[in-house]
JSON list of C-alpha atoms in Angstrom, two decimals:
[
{"chain": "A", "resi": 1, "resn": "PHE", "atom": "CA", "xyz": [-40.63, 60.71, 9.60]},
{"chain": "A", "resi": 2, "resn": "MET", "atom": "CA", "xyz": [-37.60, 62.37, 8.11]},
{"chain": "A", "resi": 3, "resn": "PRO", "atom": "CA", "xyz": [-37.50, 66.18, 7.83]},
{"chain": "A", "resi": 4, "resn": "HIS", "atom": "CA", "xyz": [-37.92, 67.60, 4.35]},
{"chain": "A", "resi": 5, "resn": "LYS", "atom": "CA", "xyz": [-38.89, 70.79, 2.52]},
{"chain": "A", "resi": 6, "resn": "LEU", "atom": "CA", "xyz": [-41.13, 69.42, -0.21]},
{"chain": "A", "resi": 7, "resn": "HIS", "atom": "CA", "xyz": [-44.42, 71.12, 0.67]},
{"chain": "A", "resi": 8, "resn": "VAL", "atom": "CA", "xyz": [-45.54, 74.03, -1.49]},
{"chain": "A", "resi": 9, "resn": "TYR", "atom": "CA", "xyz": [-45.63, 76.32, 1.57]},
{"chain": "A", "resi": 10, "resn": "GLN", "atom": "CA", "xyz": [-41.96, 75.70, 2.30]},
{"chain": "A", "resi": 11, "resn": "ARG", "atom": "CA", "xyz": [-40.93, 75.94, -1.35]},
{"chain": "A", "resi": 12, "resn": "LEU", "atom": "CA", "xyz": [-42.79, 79.27, -1.76]},
{"chain": "A", "resi": 13, "resn": "SER", "atom": "CA", "xyz": [-41.05, 80.55, 1.35]},
{"chain": "A", "resi": 14, "resn": "GLN", "atom": "CA", "xyz": [-37.68, 79.58, -0.10]},
{"chain": "A", "resi": 15, "resn": "ARG", "atom": "CA", "xyz": [-38.61, 81.45, -3.29]},
{"chain": "A", "resi": 16, "resn": "GLY", "atom": "CA", "xyz": [-39.07, 84.65, -1.27]},
{"chain": "A", "resi": 17, "resn": "PHE", "atom": "CA", "xyz": [-42.80, 84.73, -0.48]},
{"chain": "A", "resi": 18, "resn": "THR", "atom": "CA", "xyz": [-43.50, 86.05, 3.00]},
{"chain": "A", "resi": 19, "resn": "THR", "atom": "CA", "xyz": [-45.35, 83.94, 5.55]},
{"chain": "A", "resi": 20, "resn": "SER", "atom": "CA", "xyz": [-48.16, 86.50, 5.51]},
{"chain": "A", "resi": 21, "resn": "LYS", "atom": "CA", "xyz": [-48.58, 86.30, 1.74]},
{"chain": "A", "resi": 22, "resn": "ILE", "atom": "CA", "xyz": [-48.61, 82.49, 1.69]},
{"chain": "A", "resi": 23, "resn": "SER", "atom": "CA", "xyz": [-51.09, 82.36, 4.58]},
{"chain": "A", "resi": 24, "resn": "LEU", "atom": "CA", "xyz": [-53.31, 84.91, 2.82]},
{"chain": "A", "resi": 25, "resn": "ILE", "atom": "CA", "xyz": [-53.33, 82.81, -0.37]},
{"chain": "A", "resi": 26, "resn": "TYR", "atom": "CA", "xyz": [-54.30, 79.70, 1.62]},
{"chain": "A", "resi": 27, "resn": "ALA", "atom": "CA", "xyz": [-56.95, 81.55, 3.66]},
{"chain": "A", "resi": 28, "resn": "LEU", "atom": "CA", "xyz": [-58.53, 83.12, 0.57]},
{"chain": "A", "resi": 29, "resn": "GLY", "atom": "CA", "xyz": [-58.73, 79.71, -1.07]},
{"chain": "A", "resi": 30, "resn": "VAL", "atom": "CA", "xyz": [-60.54, 78.24, 1.93]},
{"chain": "A", "resi": 31, "resn": "LEU", "atom": "CA", "xyz": [-62.80, 81.29, 2.20]},
{"chain": "A", "resi": 32, "resn": "VAL", "atom": "CA", "xyz": [-63.82, 81.05, -1.47]},
{"chain": "A", "resi": 33, "resn": "LEU", "atom": "CA", "xyz": [-64.68, 77.36, -1.12]},
{"chain": "A", "resi": 34, "resn": "CYS", "atom": "CA", "xyz": [-66.67, 78.01, 2.06]},
{"chain": "A", "resi": 35, "resn": "LEU", "atom": "CA", "xyz": [-68.64, 80.82, 0.44]},
{"chain": "A", "resi": 36, "resn": "VAL", "atom": "CA", "xyz": [-69.35, 78.78, -2.69]},
{"chain": "A", "resi": 37, "resn": "ALA", "atom": "CA", "xyz": [-70.43, 75.81, -0.56]},
{"chain": "A", "resi": 38, "resn": "THR", "atom": "CA", "xyz": [-73.20, 77.92, 0.98]},
{"chain": "A", "resi": 39, "resn": "PHE", "atom": "CA", "xyz": [-74.96, 78.07, -2.41]},
{"chain": "A", "resi": 40, "resn": "ASN", "atom": "CA", "xyz": [-75.63, 74.30, -2.26]},
{"chain": "A", "resi": 41, "resn": "ASN", "atom": "CA", "xyz": [-74.72, 74.01, -5.93]},
{"chain": "A", "resi": 42, "resn": "LEU", "atom": "CA", "xyz": [-72.54, 70.96, -6.51]},
{"chain": "A", "resi": 43, "resn": "TYR", "atom": "CA", "xyz": [-71.57, 72.01, -10.04]},
{"chain": "A", "resi": 44, "resn": "LEU", "atom": "CA", "xyz": [-70.41, 75.44, -8.91]},
{"chain": "A", "resi": 45, "resn": "LEU", "atom": "CA", "xyz": [-68.49, 73.97, -5.99]},
{"chain": "A", "resi": 46, "resn": "SER", "atom": "CA", "xyz": [-66.87, 71.38, -8.28]},
{"chain": "A", "resi": 47, "resn": "PHE", "atom": "CA", "xyz": [-65.83, 74.16, -10.66]},
{"chain": "A", "resi": 48, "resn": "PHE", "atom": "CA", "xyz": [-64.13, 76.12, -7.87]},
{"chain": "A", "resi": 49, "resn": "VAL", "atom": "CA", "xyz": [-62.42, 73.02, -6.47]},
{"chain": "A", "resi": 50, "resn": "ILE", "atom": "CA", "xyz": [-60.96, 72.31, -9.92]},
{"chain": "A", "resi": 51, "resn": "LEU", "atom": "CA", "xyz": [-60.02, 75.98, -10.31]},
{"chain": "A", "resi": 52, "resn": "GLU", "atom": "CA", "xyz": [-58.17, 75.94, -6.96]},
{"chain": "A", "resi": 53, "resn": "PHE", "atom": "CA", "xyz": [-56.46, 72.69, -7.92]},
{"chain": "A", "resi": 54, "resn": "ILE", "atom": "CA", "xyz": [-55.18, 74.34, -11.12]},
{"chain": "A", "resi": 55, "resn": "PHE", "atom": "CA", "xyz": [-54.06, 77.38, -9.09]},
{"chain": "A", "resi": 56, "resn": "GLY", "atom": "CA", "xyz": [-52.21, 75.00, -6.75]},
{"chain": "A", "resi": 57, "resn": "ILE", "atom": "CA", "xyz": [-50.38, 73.51, -9.72]},
{"chain": "A", "resi": 58, "resn": "TYR", "atom": "CA", "xyz": [-49.48, 77.05, -10.81]},
{"chain": "A", "resi": 59, "resn": "LEU", "atom": "CA", "xyz": [-48.16, 77.88, -7.32]},
{"chain": "A", "resi": 60, "resn": "SER", "atom": "CA", "xyz": [-46.11, 74.70, -7.38]},
{"chain": "A", "resi": 61, "resn": "SER", "atom": "CA", "xyz": [-44.54, 75.77, -10.68]},
{"chain": "A", "resi": 62, "resn": "VAL", "atom": "CA", "xyz": [-43.71, 79.22, -9.22]},
{"chain": "A", "resi": 63, "resn": "ALA", "atom": "CA", "xyz": [-42.23, 77.72, -6.05]},
{"chain": "A", "resi": 64, "resn": "LYS", "atom": "CA", "xyz": [-38.63, 76.59, -5.74]},
{"chain": "A", "resi": 65, "resn": "PRO", "atom": "CA", "xyz": [-38.17, 73.23, -7.47]},
{"chain": "A", "resi": 66, "resn": "PHE", "atom": "CA", "xyz": [-37.54, 70.36, -5.12]},
{"chain": "A", "resi": 67, "resn": "LYS", "atom": "CA", "xyz": [-34.93, 67.68, -5.43]},
{"chain": "A", "resi": 68, "resn": "ILE", "atom": "CA", "xyz": [-35.60, 64.19, -4.18]},
{"chain": "A", "resi": 69, "resn": "LYS", "atom": "CA", "xyz": [-32.59, 62.72, -2.42]},
{"chain": "A", "resi": 70, "resn": "ASN", "atom": "CA", "xyz": [-31.53, 59.21, -3.22]},
{"chain": "A", "resi": 71, "resn": "PHE", "atom": "CA", "xyz": [-31.62, 57.05, -0.13]}
]
């Protein structure tokens, strides 16, 4: 319940991404998964889920690195 700035959204914002750009990236990701889900092809959907996961890892590497405080 302690405030922190560890989420990718907040770290991208600290790196200089605008709120609009971050929201657009998130919305496009959801839109792609929704469109692919309409094909009822589990293999295709699984491929896009893995692809978005890899893109999330990329975004995390572009975002500002986070430091974990010692308690």
